[in-house]
Coordinates of C-alpha atoms in Angstrom, one line a residue:
Chain A
M738 CA -53.6 -33.9 -27.2
S739 CA -50.9 -36.1 -25.4
V740 CA -49.2 -33.9 -22.8
E741 CA -45.7 -34.8 -21.7
D742 CA -44.5 -33.8 -18.2
T743 CA -43.2 -30.4 -18.7
T744 CA -42.0 -30.1 -15.2
P745 CA -38.6 -29.1 -15.7
M746 CA -37.5 -31.3 -12.5
S747 CA -38.7 -34.0 -10.4
G748 CA -39.5 -33.4 -6.6
P749 CA -41.6 -31.5 -4.6
T750 CA -44.5 -29.8 -5.9
I751 CA -43.7 -26.0 -5.9
R752 CA -46.3 -23.4 -6.0
I753 CA -45.5 -19.9 -7.5
V754 CA -47.8 -17.1 -7.4
G755 CA -47.3 -14.9 -10.6
F756 CA -48.8 -11.5 -10.6
L757 CA -48.6 -9.9 -14.1
C758 CA -50.2 -6.8 -15.8
N759 CA -52.9 -7.0 -17.9
W760 CA -51.4 -5.4 -20.8
C761 CA -47.6 -6.7 -21.4
S762 CA -46.7 -9.5 -19.0
Y763 CA -50.2 -11.4 -19.2
G764 CA -50.2 -11.1 -23.2
G765 CA -46.6 -11.9 -23.3
A766 CA -47.5 -15.2 -21.0
D767 CA -50.4 -15.7 -23.7
T768 CA -47.8 -15.5 -26.7
A769 CA -45.8 -17.8 -25.1
G770 CA -48.8 -20.5 -24.9
V771 CA -49.8 -19.5 -28.4
C772 CA -46.3 -20.3 -29.5
R773 CA -46.3 -23.4 -27.9
F774 CA -43.2 -22.7 -25.8
K775 CA -42.4 -25.3 -23.0
Q776 CA -42.8 -23.7 -19.7
P777 CA -42.8 -25.2 -16.0
T778 CA -46.2 -25.6 -14.4
D779 CA -45.4 -24.3 -11.2
L780 CA -46.5 -20.8 -11.9
R781 CA -50.2 -19.9 -10.7
I782 CA -51.3 -16.5 -12.7
I783 CA -53.2 -13.8 -11.1
R784 CA -54.1 -11.1 -13.6
I785 CA -53.8 -7.4 -12.0
P786 CA -54.4 -4.4 -14.2
C787 CA -51.1 -2.9 -14.0
T788 CA -47.9 -3.2 -11.8
G789 CA -49.4 -0.1 -10.2
R790 CA -51.8 -2.3 -8.5
M791 CA -49.2 -4.3 -6.8
D792 CA -49.3 -3.7 -3.1
P793 CA -46.1 -5.3 -1.5
L794 CA -48.1 -6.7 0.9
F795 CA -49.7 -9.1 -1.9
V796 CA -45.9 -10.3 -1.9
A797 CA -45.6 -10.7 2.0
K798 CA -48.7 -12.1 2.8
S799 CA -48.0 -15.0 -0.1
L800 CA -44.9 -15.8 1.5
I801 CA -45.8 -15.6 5.1
Y802 CA -48.7 -18.1 4.2
G803 CA -46.1 -20.3 2.4
A804 CA -46.2 -19.6 -1.3
D805 CA -42.9 -21.1 -2.6
G806 CA -42.1 -18.0 -4.8
V807 CA -43.7 -14.7 -6.1
L808 CA -43.0 -13.6 -9.5
V809 CA -44.3 -9.8 -10.4
S810 CA -44.2 -8.8 -14.0
G811 CA -45.6 -5.9 -15.8
C812 CA -44.8 -3.8 -18.8
H813 CA -41.1 -2.2 -19.3
P814 CA -40.5 1.1 -17.5
R815 CA -41.8 4.0 -20.1
D816 CA -44.0 1.3 -22.1
C817 CA -46.7 1.0 -19.0
H818 CA -50.2 1.4 -20.4
Y819 CA -51.1 3.7 -17.7
A820 CA -47.8 6.0 -18.3
V821 CA -46.3 5.7 -14.7
G822 CA -47.8 2.4 -13.1
N823 CA -45.0 0.5 -13.1
F824 CA -42.5 3.4 -12.1
Y825 CA -44.4 3.4 -8.9
A826 CA -44.2 -0.3 -8.7
R827 CA -40.5 -0.7 -9.2
R828 CA -39.5 1.4 -6.1
R829 CA -42.2 -0.1 -4.1
L830 CA -41.1 -3.8 -4.9
E831 CA -37.1 -3.1 -4.9
V832 CA -37.8 -1.7 -1.0
L833 CA -39.7 -4.8 -0.4
K834 CA -37.1 -6.9 -1.7
H835 CA -34.2 -5.3 0.4
F836 CA -36.8 -5.8 3.3
L837 CA -37.6 -9.5 3.1
P838 CA -34.4 -10.6 4.5
F839 CA -34.2 -8.6 7.1
M840 CA -37.3 -10.6 8.3
G841 CA -35.8 -13.8 7.7
I842 CA -37.6 -14.3 4.2
D843 CA -35.4 -15.5 1.5
E844 CA -35.3 -12.7 -0.9
G845 CA -34.7 -15.4 -3.6
R846 CA -38.2 -16.2 -3.3
F847 CA -39.2 -13.0 -4.7
Q848 CA -38.7 -11.4 -8.1
Y849 CA -40.2 -8.8 -10.1
T850 CA -39.3 -8.1 -14.1
W851 CA -40.6 -6.7 -17.2
V852 CA -41.8 -8.6 -19.9
S853 CA -43.7 -7.1 -22.9
A854 CA -46.8 -8.5 -24.9
S855 CA -44.5 -9.7 -27.7
E856 CA -41.5 -11.1 -25.9
G857 CA -43.2 -14.9 -25.6
Q858 CA -39.4 -16.2 -25.7
R859 CA -38.3 -13.8 -22.9
W860 CA -41.2 -15.1 -20.9
Q861 CA -40.4 -18.7 -20.9
E862 CA -36.8 -17.9 -20.3
V863 CA -38.1 -15.9 -17.0
V864 CA -40.5 -18.0 -15.7
T865 CA -38.0 -20.9 -16.5
R866 CA -35.1 -19.3 -14.7
F867 CA -37.5 -18.6 -11.8
S868 CA -39.0 -21.8 -11.7
E869 CA -35.2 -23.3 -11.3
Q870 CA -34.7 -21.1 -8.7
I871 CA -37.3 -21.8 -6.4
H872 CA -36.9 -25.5 -7.2
A873 CA -33.4 -25.1 -5.9
L874 CA -34.8 -23.0 -2.9
G875 CA -37.5 -25.8 -2.0
P876 CA -40.7 -25.7 -0.3
N877 CA -41.3 -22.3 1.7
P878 CA -42.5 -23.5 5.2
G879 CA -44.0 -20.0 5.8
V880 CA -43.7 -18.1 8.9
G881 CA -45.2 -19.3 12.1
F882 CA -46.4 -22.5 10.9
G883 CA -44.0 -24.8 12.9
D884 CA -44.6 -27.7 10.7
G885 CA -42.1 -27.6 8.2
G886 CA -45.1 -27.7 5.4
G887 CA -45.7 -25.2 2.8
L888 CA -48.9 -24.1 1.1
S889 CA -50.1 -27.3 1.2
D890 CA -54.0 -27.9 0.4
S891 CA -54.8 -28.3 4.2
R892 CA -53.6 -25.0 4.8
I893 CA -55.5 -23.3 1.8
G894 CA -58.6 -24.8 3.5
H895 CA -57.4 -22.9 6.6
L896 CA -56.9 -20.0 5.2
S897 CA -60.1 -19.5 3.3
A898 CA -62.6 -21.6 4.9
E899 CA -61.6 -21.8 8.5
G900 CA -61.2 -18.1 8.8
I901 CA -62.2 -16.8 12.4
H902 CA -63.3 -20.1 13.4
G903 CA -59.8 -21.3 13.0
P904 CA -58.1 -23.2 15.7
A905 CA -58.3 -21.4 19.2
A906 CA -55.4 -18.9 20.0
P907 CA -53.0 -20.5 22.0
P908 CA -53.6 -19.1 25.5
M909 CA -51.3 -16.1 26.9
T910 CA -49.2 -15.7 29.6
C911 CA -49.7 -12.5 31.3
G912 CA -46.3 -10.4 30.4
G913 CA -44.8 -13.4 28.8
K914 CA -44.8 -15.4 25.6
A915 CA -47.8 -17.1 24.5
A916 CA -47.5 -20.6 25.3
N917 CA -46.4 -22.4 22.3
R918 CA -48.6 -25.3 20.8
A919 CA -47.3 -28.5 22.9
P920 CA -45.5 -30.6 20.4
D921 CA -47.9 -33.6 21.0
E922 CA -50.8 -32.0 20.3
P923 CA -53.0 -33.2 17.4
E924 CA -53.2 -30.3 14.8
T925 CA -56.3 -30.8 12.9
R926 CA -55.2 -29.1 9.9
N927 CA -52.0 -31.4 9.4
Q928 CA -53.7 -34.5 9.8
K929 CA -53.8 -35.2 6.1
P930 CA -50.3 -36.5 4.9
E931 CA -48.0 -34.4 3.2
T932 CA -48.7 -35.0 -0.5
R933 CA -45.3 -33.3 -1.7
N934 CA -43.0 -35.1 -0.1
Chain B
M1433 CA -37.7 23.9 33.3
N1434 CA -39.6 27.1 33.4
E1435 CA -38.0 28.4 30.0
L1436 CA -40.9 26.3 28.0
R1437 CA -43.6 27.8 30.1
K1438 CA -42.3 31.5 29.7
A1439 CA -41.9 31.0 26.0
I1440 CA -45.5 29.8 25.9
E1441 CA -46.8 32.5 28.0
A1442 CA -45.2 35.1 25.6
E1443 CA -47.2 33.7 23.0
W1444 CA -50.2 33.1 24.6
P1445 CA -52.1 35.8 23.2
R1446 CA -52.0 34.1 19.6
L1447 CA -52.7 30.6 20.8
E1448 CA -55.8 28.8 21.3
V1449 CA -54.5 25.6 22.5
V1450 CA -51.5 24.3 23.4
I1451 CA -50.1 20.6 23.1
G1452 CA -47.6 19.8 25.6
W1453 CA -46.3 17.8 28.6
G1454 CA -48.0 17.6 32.2
L1455 CA -47.3 15.3 35.0
G1456 CA -48.6 12.2 35.1
F1457 CA -49.4 9.7 38.1
D1458 CA -46.0 10.4 39.4
P1459 CA -43.4 12.6 39.0
Y1460 CA -41.3 10.4 36.9
H1461 CA -43.8 9.8 34.0
T1462 CA -45.5 12.3 32.0
R1463 CA -49.1 12.6 30.2
P1464 CA -49.7 14.9 27.0
L1465 CA -51.4 18.5 28.3
F1466 CA -53.7 20.3 26.3
V1467 CA -54.0 23.7 27.9
R1468 CA -56.7 25.8 26.6
R1469 CA -57.0 28.5 29.5
S1470 CA -54.4 30.7 30.7
E1471 CA -54.5 29.6 34.2
D1472 CA -53.6 26.0 33.4
L1473 CA -50.4 27.3 31.6
S1474 CA -48.6 26.5 35.0
G1475 CA -49.1 22.5 34.3
L1476 CA -46.7 22.6 31.5
I1477 CA -43.6 20.7 32.1
W1478 CA -40.5 19.7 30.3
N1479 CA -37.8 17.1 31.4
P1480 CA -36.0 13.6 30.3
F1481 CA -39.1 12.4 31.7
C1482 CA -41.3 13.7 28.6
V1483 CA -41.5 10.6 26.2
Q1484 CA -44.8 11.1 24.2
N1485 CA -44.6 12.4 20.6
L1486 CA -47.1 14.8 20.4
T1487 CA -47.6 15.5 17.0
G1488 CA -50.1 12.7 16.4
Y1489 CA -52.7 14.6 18.4
L1490 CA -52.7 17.2 15.2
V1491 CA -54.1 14.4 12.8
K1492 CA -55.9 12.0 14.6
T1493 CA -59.5 12.1 15.9
P1494 CA -60.3 13.9 17.9
V1495 CA -58.1 16.3 15.9
V1496 CA -56.7 19.4 18.2
K1497 CA -57.2 22.4 16.2
A1498 CA -58.2 26.2 16.8
E1499 CA -61.7 27.1 16.4
D1500 CA -60.9 30.8 16.1
K1501 CA -59.1 31.1 12.7
A1502 CA -57.1 33.9 13.7
K1503 CA -55.5 31.8 16.6
K1504 CA -52.8 28.9 16.2
V1505 CA -52.6 25.6 17.9
G1506 CA -48.9 25.7 19.7
I1507 CA -47.1 22.4 19.8
C1508 CA -44.5 21.6 22.0
V1509 CA -41.7 19.1 19.8
R1510 CA -38.1 17.6 20.3
G1511 CA -36.0 16.9 17.5
C1512 CA -37.5 13.7 16.6
D1513 CA -41.4 15.0 17.1
S1514 CA -40.2 17.9 14.4
R1515 CA -39.8 15.2 11.9
S1516 CA -42.8 13.8 12.4
L1517 CA -44.3 17.2 11.9
V1518 CA -42.4 18.0 8.7
A1519 CA -44.0 14.5 7.2
L1520 CA -46.9 15.9 8.0
I1521 CA -46.3 18.9 6.4
Q1522 CA -45.3 17.2 3.4
E1523 CA -48.2 15.0 3.2
K1524 CA -50.7 18.0 3.8
L1525 CA -52.0 16.6 6.8
V1526 CA -51.5 19.5 8.8
V1527 CA -51.1 22.9 7.7
R1528 CA -48.1 24.8 8.7
D1529 CA -49.5 28.5 9.2
Q1530 CA -52.3 27.1 11.6
L1531 CA -49.4 26.0 14.0
L1532 CA -46.9 27.8 16.5
V1533 CA -44.1 25.1 16.9
F1534 CA -41.9 25.3 20.2
G1535 CA -39.0 23.6 19.3
I1536 CA -36.9 22.1 22.2
P1537 CA -33.4 20.5 21.8
C1538 CA -33.7 17.4 23.7
S1539 CA -30.5 15.5 24.9
G1540 CA -32.4 12.1 25.6
T1541 CA -35.3 10.9 27.5
V1542 CA -35.7 8.3 30.2
D1543 CA -36.8 4.7 29.1
W1544 CA -37.8 3.1 33.0
R1545 CA -38.4 -0.2 31.0
R1546 CA -34.8 -0.3 29.9
I1547 CA -33.7 0.6 33.7
A1548 CA -35.9 -2.0 35.3
V1549 CA -34.4 -4.7 32.8
Q1550 CA -30.9 -3.9 34.0
T1551 CA -31.6 -3.2 37.7
P1552 CA -35.1 -4.1 39.3
L1553 CA -36.3 -1.1 40.9
S1554 CA -39.1 -1.1 43.8
G1555 CA -40.8 1.8 45.3
V1556 CA -39.0 4.5 43.5
K1557 CA -39.1 7.5 45.9
S1558 CA -37.2 10.2 44.0
A1559 CA -35.5 10.7 40.6
R1560 CA -33.2 13.4 39.8
F1561 CA -30.4 14.4 37.3
E1562 CA -26.6 14.9 38.6
G1563 CA -24.9 16.2 35.1
D1564 CA -25.3 13.4 32.7
L1565 CA -26.2 10.9 35.7
L1566 CA -29.5 9.8 36.5
L1567 CA -30.1 9.4 40.5
V1568 CA -32.7 7.0 41.4
E1569 CA -33.7 6.5 45.1
D1570 CA -35.5 3.3 45.8
N1571 CA -36.0 0.8 48.6
G1572 CA -32.6 -0.4 47.8
G1573 CA -30.8 3.2 48.2
V1574 CA -29.8 5.4 45.9
R1575 CA -28.6 4.1 42.6
K1576 CA -26.9 5.8 39.7
F1577 CA -27.6 5.3 35.8
S1578 CA -25.4 6.6 33.2
P1579 CA -27.1 7.8 29.8
D1580 CA -26.2 4.6 28.1
Q1581 CA -28.1 2.9 30.7
Y1582 CA -31.4 5.3 30.9
L1583 CA -31.9 6.5 27.6
A1584 CA -34.4 5.2 25.3
R1585 CA -33.1 3.4 22.4
R1586 CA -34.1 5.8 20.0
C1587 CA -32.2 8.5 22.1
L1588 CA -29.0 6.5 21.6
R1589 CA -29.3 6.6 18.2
C1590 CA -30.2 9.7 17.6
V1591 CA -28.6 12.3 15.2
H1592 CA -31.3 15.1 15.0
P1593 CA -31.9 16.2 18.6
N1594 CA -32.6 19.9 17.8
P1595 CA -35.9 20.7 15.8
I1596 CA -35.9 20.9 12.2
I1597 CA -38.4 23.3 12.0
H1598 CA -39.5 25.9 15.0
D1599 CA -41.1 28.9 15.6
V1600 CA -39.6 29.5 18.7
L1601 CA -36.3 27.4 20.0
V1602 CA -36.6 27.0 23.6
G1603 CA -32.9 26.5 25.0
E1604 CA -29.7 26.0 23.5
P1605 CA -29.1 23.4 20.4
V1606 CA -27.1 20.4 21.6
P1607 CA -24.7 17.7 19.7
P1608 CA -26.5 14.7 18.1
R1609 CA -25.6 11.4 20.6
A1610 CA -25.0 9.4 17.7
A1611 CA -22.8 9.8 14.7
P1612 CA -24.6 9.8 11.4
G1613 CA -22.7 6.5 10.5
N1614 CA -23.4 5.1 14.0
R1615 CA -27.6 5.5 13.6
Y1616 CA -28.0 2.4 12.3
R1617 CA -26.0 0.5 14.7
D1618 CA -28.8 -1.8 16.0
V1619 CA -29.9 -2.6 12.6
E1620 CA -26.6 -4.0 11.4
S1621 CA -25.8 -5.8 14.7
F1622 CA -29.1 -7.7 13.7
E1623 CA -28.0 -8.5 10.3
Q1624 CA -24.9 -10.2 11.5
Q1625 CA -27.3 -13.2 11.8
N1626 CA -28.2 -15.7 9.0
L1627 CA -31.6 -16.0 7.7
P1628 CA -32.8 -18.7 9.6
D1629 CA -31.9 -16.6 13.1
R1630 CA -33.6 -13.3 12.0
L1631 CA -36.8 -15.4 11.2
A1632 CA -36.5 -17.5 14.5
F1633 CA -35.7 -13.9 16.1
W1634 CA -38.9 -12.6 14.5
Q1635 CA -41.0 -15.3 15.0
E1636 CA -40.0 -15.2 18.8
E1637 CA -40.6 -11.5 19.1
L1638 CA -44.1 -11.2 17.5
D1639 CA -45.3 -14.5 18.8
R1640 CA -45.6 -12.0 21.9
C1641 CA -48.0 -9.4 19.9
I1642 CA -51.3 -9.2 21.2
R1643 CA -52.4 -7.3 18.2
C1644 CA -53.4 -4.2 20.4
Y1645 CA -52.6 -2.0 17.7
A1646 CA -50.9 0.4 20.0
C1647 CA -48.1 0.6 17.7
R1648 CA -50.1 1.8 15.0
N1649 CA -52.4 4.4 17.4
A1650 CA -49.5 6.1 18.7
C1651 CA -47.8 6.2 15.7
P1652 CA -48.1 10.0 14.1
L1653 CA -48.1 8.9 10.5
C1654 CA -50.5 5.8 10.5
I1655 CA -53.5 8.1 9.9
C1656 CA -56.1 6.0 8.4
Q1657 CA -57.6 5.2 11.7
D1658 CA -60.8 3.1 11.3
R1659 CA -60.0 2.5 8.0
C1660 CA -56.9 0.9 8.8
I1661 CA -56.8 -2.5 6.5
A1662 CA -55.5 -4.4 9.6
E1663 CA -59.2 -4.1 10.9
T1664 CA -61.6 -3.6 7.9
R1665 CA -63.8 -6.6 6.7
E1666 CA -63.4 -5.3 3.2
P1667 CA -60.6 -6.1 2.0
R1668 CA -60.1 -8.5 4.6
W1669 CA -56.1 -8.6 5.0
L1670 CA -56.4 -10.1 8.6
T1671 CA -58.7 -12.5 10.4
Q1672 CA -59.1 -12.4 14.4
R1673 CA -56.8 -15.5 14.6
M1674 CA -54.0 -15.0 17.1
G1675 CA -51.6 -16.8 15.0
V1676 CA -48.0 -15.9 14.1
P1677 CA -48.4 -15.5 10.4
E1678 CA -51.4 -12.8 11.1
K1679 CA -49.1 -10.9 13.8
F1680 CA -46.2 -11.3 10.9
L1681 CA -48.4 -9.8 8.4
F1682 CA -49.7 -6.9 10.4
H1683 CA -46.4 -6.0 11.3
F1684 CA -46.0 -6.0 7.3
I1685 CA -48.9 -4.0 7.0
H1686 CA -47.5 -1.3 9.6
A1687 CA -43.9 -1.4 8.7
L1688 CA -44.3 -1.3 4.9
H1689 CA -47.2 1.5 4.9
L1690 CA -44.5 3.6 6.6
A1691 CA -41.9 3.1 4.2
G1692 CA -40.0 6.2 3.0
R1693 CA -42.4 8.2 5.5
C1694 CA -41.5 6.7 9.1
T1695 CA -38.9 9.1 10.9
E1696 CA -37.9 6.4 13.2
C1697 CA -39.3 8.5 16.3
G1698 CA -39.7 5.4 18.1
E1699 CA -43.1 6.2 19.8
C1700 CA -44.2 2.6 18.3
E1701 CA -41.7 0.6 20.2
R1702 CA -42.2 3.0 23.3
V1703 CA -45.9 2.1 23.5
C1704 CA -45.6 -1.9 22.9
P1705 CA -47.1 -3.5 26.2
M1706 CA -44.9 -6.6 25.1
E1707 CA -41.8 -4.8 24.5
I1708 CA -41.4 -6.1 21.0
P1709 CA -38.6 -4.1 19.0
V1710 CA -40.8 -2.7 16.8
T1711 CA -39.0 0.4 15.3
L1712 CA -36.4 -2.1 14.2
M1713 CA -37.8 -2.6 11.2
K1714 CA -38.7 0.9 10.8
E1715 CA -35.1 1.6 10.9
K1716 CA -34.2 -1.0 8.1
L1717 CA -36.9 0.3 5.9
G1718 CA -35.4 3.9 6.8
R1719 CA -32.0 3.0 6.0
I1720 CA -33.2 1.0 2.3
V1721 CA -34.9 4.4 1.4
G1722 CA -31.9 6.1 2.2
D1723 CA -29.4 3.7 0.3
L1724 CA -31.9 3.3 -2.8
M1725 CA -33.3 7.0 -3.0
G1726 CA -31.2 9.0 -1.0
Y1727 CA -33.9 10.5 1.2
E1728 CA -34.1 10.8 4.5
A1729 CA -37.7 11.4 5.9
G1730 CA -38.8 14.5 7.9
I1731 CA -36.2 16.8 6.9
D1732 CA -37.7 19.2 3.7
P1733 CA -40.8 20.0 4.2
E1734 CA -41.2 20.8 0.7
A1735 CA -39.8 17.0 -0.5
T1736 CA -42.4 14.5 -1.4
P1737 CA -41.9 10.9 -0.1
P1738 CA -39.8 8.9 -2.6
L1739 CA -42.7 6.0 -2.5
L1740 CA -45.3 8.5 -3.2
T1741 CA -43.4 9.6 -6.3
F1742 CA -41.2 8.1 -9.2
N1743 CA -38.2 9.0 -11.0
P1744 CA -38.0 7.6 -14.8
A1745 CA -34.8 8.2 -15.0
E1746 CA -34.0 5.7 -12.3
T1747 CA -32.1 2.4 -13.6
G1748 CA -31.1 -0.6 -11.6
I1749 CA -34.3 -0.5 -10.1

């Protein structure tokens, strides 16, 4: 099958994390695929049993470590497979959405919505619009990396493989701030050329 | 003040243990005091140097409780502490009937670190109050501090100086220091900044964090203790790496686990050895929950914290 470029826009690689509920939105995304609706390819989908499983910290962690956007989608309120999971979820996620900008993280990088299994068309609209929004915001530098890079391959490697053996922590000065990494000090995890720019 | 001691002595036959404040390493610092024998009651004090929120001792290991079921645990609470106590009762972490609550109207506590930032002190010889003013004598002579200078930040924005719940009220109710519309002024002034400045602020502040978890340990509502996901290997949220992202995530964990529960008692900020304004995050969350769900934590013992429940009728959320 010949595949044309389905990325709606050219530009830097954008990685959006999608948390989809198993019963509605994952089915909705599947429906969209089966119907061959054209969708942007920036989304990486993680299937969760219910949006009630959705810990706001999943979103926080993704954005801190440089995911460019996070999309959460579940069953419409009152249609939850487990009756009430999304009622809990919407309160938690709404609080998070108001809290992110306080910490200096753009709330536009996070969205939650409701898509049922039959709404393939709606799924296409949601994901296209959100992808456009994230493209407009550009890559997310993450928090405290100081290199302007987003969720590059080297950083994913750093997250999973380096773990506790990662780069040594900067030395602490007593009663003061941790000495920042000297700008000219080589940083092994960023030696790979940025592929996205 | 002897009033508190007298009130506790009058109730002593019903009590097995009392949690209060005692003298610390000098007369201007206090420490928690656990009185189990009547002869130790004389060690109890109450003054504006009593800064600790004692309610955490009711839920954290080793839990202070009465072995004799006929007797109760006495606990001294100020206005802010009483809200923590209400939150613990709401979540059924303590049993109200097993407590005898000594409520103390509080007109603010002293924050020595705030004083030291404004005026470096050396060799404090004495500290006393004259009306509202705090008079401190050190090597440089006697210095006067107004309430705006010596009160802790949490006290400057205090709207509940009088205990919400109490069995015995010690002293006369006092007026709140901050008007209700003024309680989030620190949050509001912080929000004057744009997004990159806010991020820069938190990156700089949280960079100092040494992840000692003192904020978590002092928090009366952080009750996971050794199951805290900041330290568990499974699930493994945080690594041992001391980078800003890990520190950021830790504070997100702490703040979001307290969303809708935190009573903004300010203990996390008081105990922070790196002087990071961590309570500011919880104040913001308190405000969000108040705006979205019309809820104020630690007021009604019968209420359920909003994020532990739901309302199908809600729209726009």
